[in-house]
PDB file of C-alpha atoms in Angstrom:
ATOM      1  CA  MET A 186       0.193  -0.122  -0.311  1.00 74.00           C
ATOM      2  CA  THR A 187       3.092   2.155   0.626  1.00 88.00           C
ATOM      3  CA  GLU A 188       3.396   2.376  -3.535  1.00 93.00           C
ATOM      4  CA  ALA A 189      -0.403   3.709  -3.963  1.00 93.00           C
ATOM      5  CA  ILE A 190       0.825   6.073  -1.149  1.00 95.00           C
ATOM      6  CA  GLU A 191       3.456   7.510  -2.463  1.00 94.00           C
ATOM      7  CA  ARG A 192       1.980   6.952  -6.844  1.00 96.00           C
ATOM      8  CA  HIS A 193      -0.931   9.811  -4.646  1.00 96.00           C
ATOM      9  CA  LEU A 194       1.806  12.367  -2.717  1.00 96.00           C
ATOM     10  CA  THR A 195       3.907  12.388  -6.471  1.00 97.00           C
ATOM     11  CA  LEU A 196       0.291  13.013  -8.196  1.00 97.00           C
ATOM     12  CA  ALA A 197      -0.307  15.682  -5.546  1.00 97.00           C
ATOM     13  CA  ARG A 198       3.006  17.671  -5.593  1.00 97.00           C
ATOM     14  CA  GLU A 199       2.909  17.514  -9.419  1.00 97.00           C
ATOM     15  CA  ALA A 200      -0.201  19.195 -10.227  1.00 97.00           C
ATOM     16  CA  ALA A 201       0.275  21.960  -6.726  1.00 96.00           C
ATOM     17  CA  ALA A 202       2.938  22.317  -9.089  1.00 96.00           C
ATOM     18  CA  GLU A 203       0.635  23.051 -12.068  1.00 97.00           C
ATOM     19  CA  GLY A 204      -0.815  25.588 -10.147  1.00 95.00           C
ATOM     20  CA  ARG A 205      -4.188  22.591  -9.772  1.00 96.00           C
ATOM     21  CA  ALA A 206      -5.184  23.193  -6.352  1.00 95.00           C
ATOM     22  CA  GLY A 207      -8.475  20.871  -6.140  1.00 95.00           C
ATOM     23  CA  GLU A 208      -6.683  17.882  -7.755  1.00 97.00           C
ATOM     24  CA  ALA A 209      -3.339  17.800  -5.600  1.00 97.00           C
ATOM     25  CA  ARG A 210      -6.232  18.502  -2.353  1.00 97.00           C
ATOM     26  CA  ASN A 211      -7.731  15.362  -3.925  1.00 97.00           C
ATOM     27  CA  SER A 212      -4.395  13.698  -4.191  1.00 97.00           C
ATOM     28  CA  TYR A 213      -3.443  15.142  -0.290  1.00 98.00           C
ATOM     29  CA  ALA A 214      -6.464  13.821   1.007  1.00 97.00           C
ATOM     30  CA  ARG A 215      -6.073   9.928  -0.836  1.00 97.00           C
ATOM     31  CA  ALA A 216      -2.789   9.809   0.375  1.00 97.00           C
ATOM     32  CA  ALA A 217      -3.853  10.404   4.131  1.00 98.00           C
ATOM     33  CA  ALA A 218      -6.873   7.817   4.000  1.00 97.00           C
ATOM     34  CA  LEU A 219      -4.358   5.271   2.642  1.00 97.00           C
ATOM     35  CA  SER A 220      -2.206   6.453   5.378  1.00 97.00           C
ATOM     36  CA  ARG A 221      -4.780   6.223   7.911  1.00 97.00           C
ATOM     37  CA  GLU A 222      -5.535   2.775   7.206  1.00 96.00           C
ATOM     38  CA  SER A 223      -2.625   1.041   6.389  1.00 95.00           C
ATOM     39  CA  GLY A 224      -0.519   2.146   9.320  1.00 96.00           C
ATOM     40  CA  ALA A 225       1.462   4.673   7.532  1.00 96.00           C
ATOM     41  CA  PRO A 226       1.585   7.698  10.463  1.00 97.00           C
ATOM     42  CA  LEU A 227       4.670   9.827   9.469  1.00 97.00           C
ATOM     43  CA  LEU A 228       2.877   9.514   6.031  1.00 96.00           C
ATOM     44  CA  GLN A 229      -0.279  10.706   7.501  1.00 97.00           C
ATOM     45  CA  ALA A 230       0.392  13.010   9.167  1.00 98.00           C
ATOM     46  CA  HIS A 231       3.066  14.845   6.158  1.00 97.00           C
ATOM     47  CA  ALA A 232      -0.214  14.217   3.937  1.00 98.00           C
ATOM     48  CA  LEU A 233      -2.101  16.255   6.654  1.00 98.00           C
ATOM     49  CA  ARG A 234       0.640  18.859   5.943  1.00 98.00           C
ATOM     50  CA  HIS A 235       0.599  20.157   2.673  1.00 97.00           C
ATOM     51  CA  LEU A 236      -3.479  19.386   3.473  1.00 98.00           C
ATOM     52  CA  SER A 237      -3.152  22.418   5.438  1.00 98.00           C
ATOM     53  CA  ASP A 238      -1.467  24.736   3.097  1.00 97.00           C
ATOM     54  CA  LEU A 239      -3.916  24.131   0.356  1.00 97.00           C
ATOM     55  CA  ASP A 240      -7.316  24.361   3.126  1.00 97.00           C
ATOM     56  CA  ARG A 241      -5.143  27.812   3.870  1.00 97.00           C
ATOM     57  CA  GLN A 242      -4.767  28.698   0.722  1.00 95.00           C
ATOM     58  CA  ALA A 243      -7.850  28.125  -0.344  1.00 96.00           C
ATOM     59  CA  ASP A 244      -8.984  30.464   2.746  1.00 97.00           C
ATOM     60  CA  HIS A 245     -10.164  27.163   4.625  1.00 98.00           C
ATOM     61  CA  LEU A 246      -8.660  28.261   7.534  1.00 98.00           C
ATOM     62  CA  GLU A 247     -10.777  26.197  10.498  1.00 98.00           C
ATOM     63  CA  GLN A 248     -10.118  22.817   7.480  1.00 98.00           C
ATOM     64  CA  ALA A 249      -6.749  23.653   7.879  1.00 98.00           C
ATOM     65  CA  LEU A 250      -5.380  24.433  11.663  1.00 98.00           C
ATOM     66  CA  ALA A 251      -7.091  20.465  11.741  1.00 98.00           C
ATOM     67  CA  HIS A 252      -4.770  19.381   9.659  1.00 98.00           C
ATOM     68  CA  ALA A 253      -1.973  21.184  10.935  1.00 98.00           C
ATOM     69  CA  GLU A 254      -3.550  20.243  14.415  1.00 98.00           C
ATOM     70  CA  GLN A 255      -3.420  15.882  13.493  1.00 98.00           C
ATOM     71  CA  ALA A 256       0.125  16.084  12.051  1.00 98.00           C
ATOM     72  CA  ALA A 257       1.710  17.810  15.175  1.00 98.00           C
ATOM     73  CA  ALA A 258      -0.515  15.306  17.753  1.00 98.00           C
ATOM     74  CA  LEU A 259       1.022  13.066  15.188  1.00 98.00           C
ATOM     75  CA  TYR A 260       4.443  13.921  14.654  1.00 98.00           C
ATOM     76  CA  ARG A 261       4.304  13.946  18.416  1.00 97.00           C
ATOM     77  CA  ALA A 262       2.878  10.236  19.109  1.00 97.00           C
ATOM     78  CA  ASN A 263       5.768   8.982  16.695  1.00 97.00           C
ATOM     79  CA  GLY A 264       9.489  10.215  17.810  1.00 96.00           C
ATOM     80  CA  GLN A 265       8.929  12.901  15.854  1.00 96.00           C
ATOM     81  CA  GLY A 266       7.446  16.259  18.559  1.00 95.00           C
ATOM     82  CA  THR A 267      11.044  17.358  17.858  1.00 95.00           C
ATOM     83  CA  SER A 268      11.858  17.566  14.503  1.00 96.00           C
ATOM     84  CA  PRO A 269      11.529  19.929  11.344  1.00 97.00           C
ATOM     85  CA  ASP A 270       8.928  18.184   9.920  1.00 97.00           C
ATOM     86  CA  MET A 271       6.790  19.166  13.698  1.00 98.00           C
ATOM     87  CA  ALA A 272       8.113  22.695  13.054  1.00 98.00           C
ATOM     88  CA  ASN A 273       6.499  22.386  10.427  1.00 98.00           C
ATOM     89  CA  ALA A 274       3.658  21.665  11.372  1.00 98.00           C
ATOM     90  CA  LEU A 275       3.028  24.549  13.742  1.00 98.00           C
ATOM     91  CA  ARG A 276       4.785  26.708  11.616  1.00 98.00           C
ATOM     92  CA  LEU A 277       1.056  25.617   9.020  1.00 98.00           C
ATOM     93  CA  LYS A 278      -0.670  26.073  12.301  1.00 98.00           C
ATOM     94  CA  GLY A 279       0.929  29.511  13.859  1.00 98.00           C
ATOM     95  CA  LEU A 280      -0.067  30.872   9.712  1.00 98.00           C
ATOM     96  CA  ALA A 281      -4.369  29.170   9.869  1.00 98.00           C
ATOM     97  CA  LEU A 282      -4.277  30.720  13.275  1.00 98.00           C
ATOM     98  CA  ASP A 283      -3.146  34.152  12.082  1.00 97.00           C
ATOM     99  CA  GLY A 284      -5.600  34.047   9.697  1.00 97.00           C
ATOM    100  CA  LEU A 285      -8.747  33.741  12.460  1.00 98.00           C
ATOM    101  CA  ARG A 286      -6.724  36.068  14.116  1.00 97.00           C
ATOM    102  CA  LYS A 287      -5.551  34.320  18.092  1.00 97.00           C
ATOM    103  CA  THR A 288      -3.059  35.983  18.182  1.00 96.00           C
ATOM    104  CA  GLU A 289      -2.208  34.413  21.137  1.00 97.00           C
ATOM    105  CA  GLN A 290      -2.605  30.670  19.874  1.00 98.00           C
ATOM    106  CA  ALA A 291      -0.731  31.697  16.897  1.00 98.00           C
ATOM    107  CA  ARG A 292       2.359  33.428  19.186  1.00 98.00           C
ATOM    108  CA  ALA A 293       2.600  30.296  20.859  1.00 98.00           C
ATOM    109  CA  ALA A 294       2.278  27.978  17.368  1.00 98.00           C
ATOM    110  CA  TRP A 295       5.020  30.603  15.648  1.00 98.00           C
ATOM    111  CA  THR A 296       7.225  30.519  19.308  1.00 98.00           C
ATOM    112  CA  ALA A 297       7.134  26.216  19.624  1.00 98.00           C
ATOM    113  CA  ALA A 298       8.137  26.681  15.770  1.00 98.00           C
ATOM    114  CA  ARG A 299      10.567  28.597  16.597  1.00 98.00           C
ATOM    115  CA  GLU A 300      12.722  26.585  19.457  1.00 98.00           C
ATOM    116  CA  LEU A 301      12.344  23.564  16.202  1.00 98.00           C
ATOM    117  CA  TYR A 302      13.679  25.357  13.266  1.00 98.00           C
ATOM    118  CA  THR A 303      16.617  26.564  16.303  1.00 98.00           C
ATOM    119  CA  ARG A 304      17.625  23.453  16.529  1.00 97.00           C
ATOM    120  CA  ALA A 305      17.412  21.793  13.644  1.00 97.00           C
ATOM    121  CA  GLU A 306      19.461  24.526  12.651  1.00 97.00           C
ATOM    122  CA  VAL A 307      16.814  25.850   9.222  1.00 97.00           C
ATOM    123  CA  ALA A 308      17.706  29.225   9.319  1.00 97.00           C
ATOM    124  CA  ASP A 309      14.986  30.335   6.860  1.00 97.00           C
ATOM    125  CA  GLY A 310      12.267  28.780   9.293  1.00 97.00           C
ATOM    126  CA  VAL A 311      14.002  31.075  11.473  1.00 98.00           C
ATOM    127  CA  ALA A 312      13.424  33.963  10.066  1.00 98.00           C
ATOM    128  CA  GLU A 313       9.717  33.490   9.183  1.00 97.00           C
ATOM    129  CA  CYS A 314       8.951  32.865  12.908  1.00 98.00           C
ATOM    130  CA  ASP A 315      10.408  35.375  13.911  1.00 97.00           C
ATOM    131  CA  ARG A 316       8.879  38.243  11.210  1.00 97.00           C
ATOM    132  CA  ARG A 317       5.663  36.503  12.832  1.00 96.00           C
ATOM    133  CA  LEU A 318       6.356  36.684  15.870  1.00 96.00           C
ATOM    134  CA  ASP A 319       7.898  40.356  15.852  1.00 94.00           C
ATOM    135  CA  ALA A 320       4.589  41.501  14.002  1.00 84.00           C
ATOM    136  CA  ASP A 321       2.420  40.786  16.707  1.00 64.00           C
TER     137      ASP A 321
END
């Protein structure tokens, strides 16, 4: 089943790169569902992160937030709570919360993401977090 998941992830990446957001979303959703069914939580979290980003871009902020939180929970539950992937999930959570104007919760997400990006030495991630935190 991992092959099918990877195929959907590839289709999603290609569709997103070509500006076909609806197709990308469908493929990421399918990858997330297959990952859940087959017990591949890190692939599921990866797909959920991308769903969060697409939902945010489509101004479906509540959905974007839910997907980012689900991805973060999967990373935490599977030993990836301090990974750059977790930082990315927290970044998406912060973006959704900013869009929803939930400033304090967004600030907490950005602070947590910054800490993880700093540990992983991801300078672009740290810089984005700093900009978001300074904007308050």
